[in-house]
PDB file of C-alpha atoms in Angstrom:
ATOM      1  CA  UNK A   1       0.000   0.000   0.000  1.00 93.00           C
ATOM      2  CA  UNK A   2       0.918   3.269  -0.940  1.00 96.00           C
ATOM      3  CA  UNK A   3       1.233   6.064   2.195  1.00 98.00           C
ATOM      4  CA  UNK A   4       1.874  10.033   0.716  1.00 98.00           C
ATOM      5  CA  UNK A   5       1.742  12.535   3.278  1.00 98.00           C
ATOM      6  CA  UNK A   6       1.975  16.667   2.775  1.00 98.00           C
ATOM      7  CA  UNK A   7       2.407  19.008   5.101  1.00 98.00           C
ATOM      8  CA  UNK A   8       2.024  22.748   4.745  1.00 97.00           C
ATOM      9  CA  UNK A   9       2.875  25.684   6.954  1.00 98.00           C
ATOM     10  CA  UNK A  10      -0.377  28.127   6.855  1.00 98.00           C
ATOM     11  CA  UNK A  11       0.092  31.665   8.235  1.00 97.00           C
ATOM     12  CA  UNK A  12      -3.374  31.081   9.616  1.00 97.00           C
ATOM     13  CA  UNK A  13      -4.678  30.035  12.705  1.00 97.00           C
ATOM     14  CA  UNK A  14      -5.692  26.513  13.201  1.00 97.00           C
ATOM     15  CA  UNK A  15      -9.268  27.356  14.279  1.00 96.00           C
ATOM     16  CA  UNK A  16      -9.845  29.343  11.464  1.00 97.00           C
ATOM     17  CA  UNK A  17      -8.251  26.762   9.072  1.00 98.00           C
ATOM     18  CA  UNK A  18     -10.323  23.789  10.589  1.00 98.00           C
ATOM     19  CA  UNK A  19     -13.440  25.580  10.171  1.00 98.00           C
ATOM     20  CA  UNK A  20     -12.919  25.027   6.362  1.00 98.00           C
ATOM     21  CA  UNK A  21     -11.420  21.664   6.674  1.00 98.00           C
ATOM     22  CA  UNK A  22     -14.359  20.784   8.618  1.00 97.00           C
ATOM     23  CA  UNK A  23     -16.894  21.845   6.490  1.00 97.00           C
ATOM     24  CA  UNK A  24     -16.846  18.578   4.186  1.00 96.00           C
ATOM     25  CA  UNK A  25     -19.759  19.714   2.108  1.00 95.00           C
ATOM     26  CA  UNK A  26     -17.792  22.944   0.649  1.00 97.00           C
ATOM     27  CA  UNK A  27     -14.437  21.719   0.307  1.00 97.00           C
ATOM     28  CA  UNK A  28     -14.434  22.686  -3.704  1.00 97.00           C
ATOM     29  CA  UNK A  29     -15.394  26.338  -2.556  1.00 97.00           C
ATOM     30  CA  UNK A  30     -13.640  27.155   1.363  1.00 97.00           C
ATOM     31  CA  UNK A  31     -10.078  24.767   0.455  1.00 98.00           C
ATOM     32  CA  UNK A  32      -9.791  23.944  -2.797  1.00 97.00           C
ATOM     33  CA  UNK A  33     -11.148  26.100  -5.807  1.00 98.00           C
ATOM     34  CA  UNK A  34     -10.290  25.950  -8.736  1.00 97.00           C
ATOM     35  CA  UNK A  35      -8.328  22.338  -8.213  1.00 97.00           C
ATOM     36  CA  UNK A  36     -12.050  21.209  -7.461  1.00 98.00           C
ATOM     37  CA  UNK A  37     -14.320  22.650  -9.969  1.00 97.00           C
ATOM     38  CA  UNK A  38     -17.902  21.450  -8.398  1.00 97.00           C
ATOM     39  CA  UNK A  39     -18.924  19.677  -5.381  1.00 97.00           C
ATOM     40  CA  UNK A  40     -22.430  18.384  -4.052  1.00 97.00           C
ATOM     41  CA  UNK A  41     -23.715  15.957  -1.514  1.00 97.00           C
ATOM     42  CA  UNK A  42     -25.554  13.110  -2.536  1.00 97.00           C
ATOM     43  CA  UNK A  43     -26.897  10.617   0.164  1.00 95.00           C
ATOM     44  CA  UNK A  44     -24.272  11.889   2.898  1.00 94.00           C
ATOM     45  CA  UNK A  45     -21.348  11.761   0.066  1.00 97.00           C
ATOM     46  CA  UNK A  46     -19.772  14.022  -1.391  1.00 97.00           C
ATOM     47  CA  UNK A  47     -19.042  14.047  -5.238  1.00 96.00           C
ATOM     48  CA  UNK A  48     -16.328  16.115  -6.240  1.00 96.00           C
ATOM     49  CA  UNK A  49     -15.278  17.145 -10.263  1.00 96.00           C
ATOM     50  CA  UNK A  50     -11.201  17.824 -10.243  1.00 95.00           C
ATOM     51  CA  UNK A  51      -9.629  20.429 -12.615  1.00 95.00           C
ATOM     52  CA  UNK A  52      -8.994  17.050 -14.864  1.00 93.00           C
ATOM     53  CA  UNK A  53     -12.627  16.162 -15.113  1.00 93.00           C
ATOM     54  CA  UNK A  54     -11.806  13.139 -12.780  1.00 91.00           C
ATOM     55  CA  UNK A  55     -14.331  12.646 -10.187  1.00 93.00           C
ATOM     56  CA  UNK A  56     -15.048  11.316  -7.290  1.00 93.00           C
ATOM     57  CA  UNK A  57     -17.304   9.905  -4.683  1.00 95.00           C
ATOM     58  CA  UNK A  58     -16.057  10.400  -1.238  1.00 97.00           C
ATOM     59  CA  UNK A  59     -17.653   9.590   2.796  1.00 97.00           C
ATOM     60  CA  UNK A  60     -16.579  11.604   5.722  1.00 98.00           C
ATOM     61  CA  UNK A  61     -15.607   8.519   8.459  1.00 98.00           C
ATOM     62  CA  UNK A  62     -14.639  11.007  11.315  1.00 97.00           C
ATOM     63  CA  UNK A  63     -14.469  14.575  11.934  1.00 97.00           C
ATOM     64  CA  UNK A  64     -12.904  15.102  15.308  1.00 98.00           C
ATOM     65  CA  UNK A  65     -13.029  19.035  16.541  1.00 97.00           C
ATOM     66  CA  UNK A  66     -11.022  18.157  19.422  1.00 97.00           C
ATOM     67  CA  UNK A  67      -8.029  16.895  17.438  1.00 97.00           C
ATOM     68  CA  UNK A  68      -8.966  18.630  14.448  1.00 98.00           C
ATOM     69  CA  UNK A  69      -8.630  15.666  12.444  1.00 98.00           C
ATOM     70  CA  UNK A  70     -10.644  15.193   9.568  1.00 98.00           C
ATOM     71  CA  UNK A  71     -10.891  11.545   8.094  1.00 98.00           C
ATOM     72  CA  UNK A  72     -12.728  10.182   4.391  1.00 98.00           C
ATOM     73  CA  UNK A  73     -12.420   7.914   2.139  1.00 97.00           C
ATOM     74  CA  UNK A  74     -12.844   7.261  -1.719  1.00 96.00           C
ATOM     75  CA  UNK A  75     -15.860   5.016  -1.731  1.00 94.00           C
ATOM     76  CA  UNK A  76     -16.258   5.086  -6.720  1.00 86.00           C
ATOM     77  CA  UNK A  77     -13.119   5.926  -8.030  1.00 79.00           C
ATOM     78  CA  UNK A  78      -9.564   4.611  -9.552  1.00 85.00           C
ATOM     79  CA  UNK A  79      -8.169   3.695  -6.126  1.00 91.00           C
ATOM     80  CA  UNK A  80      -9.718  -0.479  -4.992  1.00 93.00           C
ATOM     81  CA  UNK A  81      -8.243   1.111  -1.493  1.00 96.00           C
ATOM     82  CA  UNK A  82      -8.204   4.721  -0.911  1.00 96.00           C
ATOM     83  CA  UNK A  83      -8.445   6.428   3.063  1.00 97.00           C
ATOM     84  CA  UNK A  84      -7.242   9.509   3.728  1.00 98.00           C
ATOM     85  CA  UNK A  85      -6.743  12.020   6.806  1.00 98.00           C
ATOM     86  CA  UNK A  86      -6.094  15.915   7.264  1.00 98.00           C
ATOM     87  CA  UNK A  87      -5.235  16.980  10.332  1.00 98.00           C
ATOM     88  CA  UNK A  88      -4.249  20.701  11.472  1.00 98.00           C
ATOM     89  CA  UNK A  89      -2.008  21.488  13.794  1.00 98.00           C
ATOM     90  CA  UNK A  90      -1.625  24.871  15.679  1.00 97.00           C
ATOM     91  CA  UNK A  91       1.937  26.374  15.153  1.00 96.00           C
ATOM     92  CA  UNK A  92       2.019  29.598  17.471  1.00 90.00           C
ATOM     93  CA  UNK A  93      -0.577  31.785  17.705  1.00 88.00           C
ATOM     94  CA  UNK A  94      -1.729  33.063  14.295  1.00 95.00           C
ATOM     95  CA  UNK A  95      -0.104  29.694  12.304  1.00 98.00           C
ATOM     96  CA  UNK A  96      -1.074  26.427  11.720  1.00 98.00           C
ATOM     97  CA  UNK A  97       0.467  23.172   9.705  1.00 98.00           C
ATOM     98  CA  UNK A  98      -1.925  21.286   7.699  1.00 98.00           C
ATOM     99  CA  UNK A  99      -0.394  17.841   7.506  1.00 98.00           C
ATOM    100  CA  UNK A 100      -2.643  15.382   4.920  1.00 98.00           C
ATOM    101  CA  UNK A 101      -1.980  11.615   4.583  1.00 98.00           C
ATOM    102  CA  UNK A 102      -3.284   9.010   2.171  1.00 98.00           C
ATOM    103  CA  UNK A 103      -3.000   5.534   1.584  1.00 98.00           C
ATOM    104  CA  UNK A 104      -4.173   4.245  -1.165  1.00 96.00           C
ATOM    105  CA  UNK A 105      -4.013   0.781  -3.593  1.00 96.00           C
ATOM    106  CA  UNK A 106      -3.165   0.377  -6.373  1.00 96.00           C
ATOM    107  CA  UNK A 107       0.506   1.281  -5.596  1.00 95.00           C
ATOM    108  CA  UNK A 108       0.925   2.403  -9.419  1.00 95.00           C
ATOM    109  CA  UNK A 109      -1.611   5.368  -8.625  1.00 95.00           C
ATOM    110  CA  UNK A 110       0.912   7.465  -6.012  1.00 96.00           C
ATOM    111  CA  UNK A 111       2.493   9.224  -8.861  1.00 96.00           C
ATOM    112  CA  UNK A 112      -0.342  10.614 -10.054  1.00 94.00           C
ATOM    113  CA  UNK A 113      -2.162  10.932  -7.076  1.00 95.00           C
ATOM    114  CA  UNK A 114       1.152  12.491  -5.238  1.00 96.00           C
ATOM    115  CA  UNK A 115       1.237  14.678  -8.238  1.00 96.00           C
ATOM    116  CA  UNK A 116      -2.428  16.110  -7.747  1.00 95.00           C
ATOM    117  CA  UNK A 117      -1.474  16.627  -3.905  1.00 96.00           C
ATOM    118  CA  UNK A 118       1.297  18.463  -4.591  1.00 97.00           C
ATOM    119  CA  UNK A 119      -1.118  20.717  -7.155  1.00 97.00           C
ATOM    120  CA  UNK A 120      -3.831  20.981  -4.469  1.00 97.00           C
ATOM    121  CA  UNK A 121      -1.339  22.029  -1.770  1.00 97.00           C
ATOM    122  CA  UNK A 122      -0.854  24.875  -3.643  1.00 97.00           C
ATOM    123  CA  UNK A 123      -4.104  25.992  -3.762  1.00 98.00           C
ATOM    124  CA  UNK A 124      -5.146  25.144  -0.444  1.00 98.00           C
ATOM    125  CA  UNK A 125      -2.286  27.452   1.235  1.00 98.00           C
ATOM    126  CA  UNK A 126      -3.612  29.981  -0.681  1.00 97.00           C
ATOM    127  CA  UNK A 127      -7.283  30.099   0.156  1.00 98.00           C
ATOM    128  CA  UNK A 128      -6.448  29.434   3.349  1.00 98.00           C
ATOM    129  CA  UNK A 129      -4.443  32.078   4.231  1.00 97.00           C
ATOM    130  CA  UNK A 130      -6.816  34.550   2.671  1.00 94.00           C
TER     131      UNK A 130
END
């Protein structure tokens, strides 16, 4: 199994940055726009359409506001295995790390997915810090 992990230093607090992380239904607008180009919920799911046109279907399995950990998995996609956490992390007073994990079968998928991580990063420091 495949295990890629990010982390990004956010020059925003980590209350403020969980309250998007948290909100599971919005991800494509409050983390990620732009990388995610449309997101709705359909029976307690969310389907999400990438910048790629790849989409996919994806169930929250924990959202933990004491740890603010945020867990889901990829229930219809290319992964047979996909599970993935983000967790934030205060840094100081006004900063925050947002460290994201996933592991995921088949192995031959982490370039591709570690690529679109790497692109999503990106984009999530930047809304986040707005």
């Amino acid at each position: 199994m495949a295990t890629l992990r990010r982390e990004i230093s956010l020059d925003a607090p980590a209350d403020k940055v969980w309250s998007a992380i948290r909100d599971f239904e919005h991800v494509h607008t409050r983390v990620a726009p732009g990388f995610l180009t449309a997101g709705r919920i359909d029976k307690g799911d969310r389907i999400l359409t990438f910048f790629n046109g790849m989409v996919a279907r994806e169930r929250l399995v924990t959202s933990d506001d004491a740890s603010h950990r945020l867990v889901y998995s990829v229930v219809e996609g290319q992964a047979s295995h996909y599970s993935a956490a983000v967790e934030i992390l205060p840094d100081g007073k006004d900063r925050s790390r947002l460290v994201w994990t996933i592991d995921l079968l088949p192995n031959e998928l982490a370039p591709t997915i570690g690529g679109m991580m790497d692109q999503a990063t990106g984009v999530m420091k930047k809304t986040l810090e707005a």
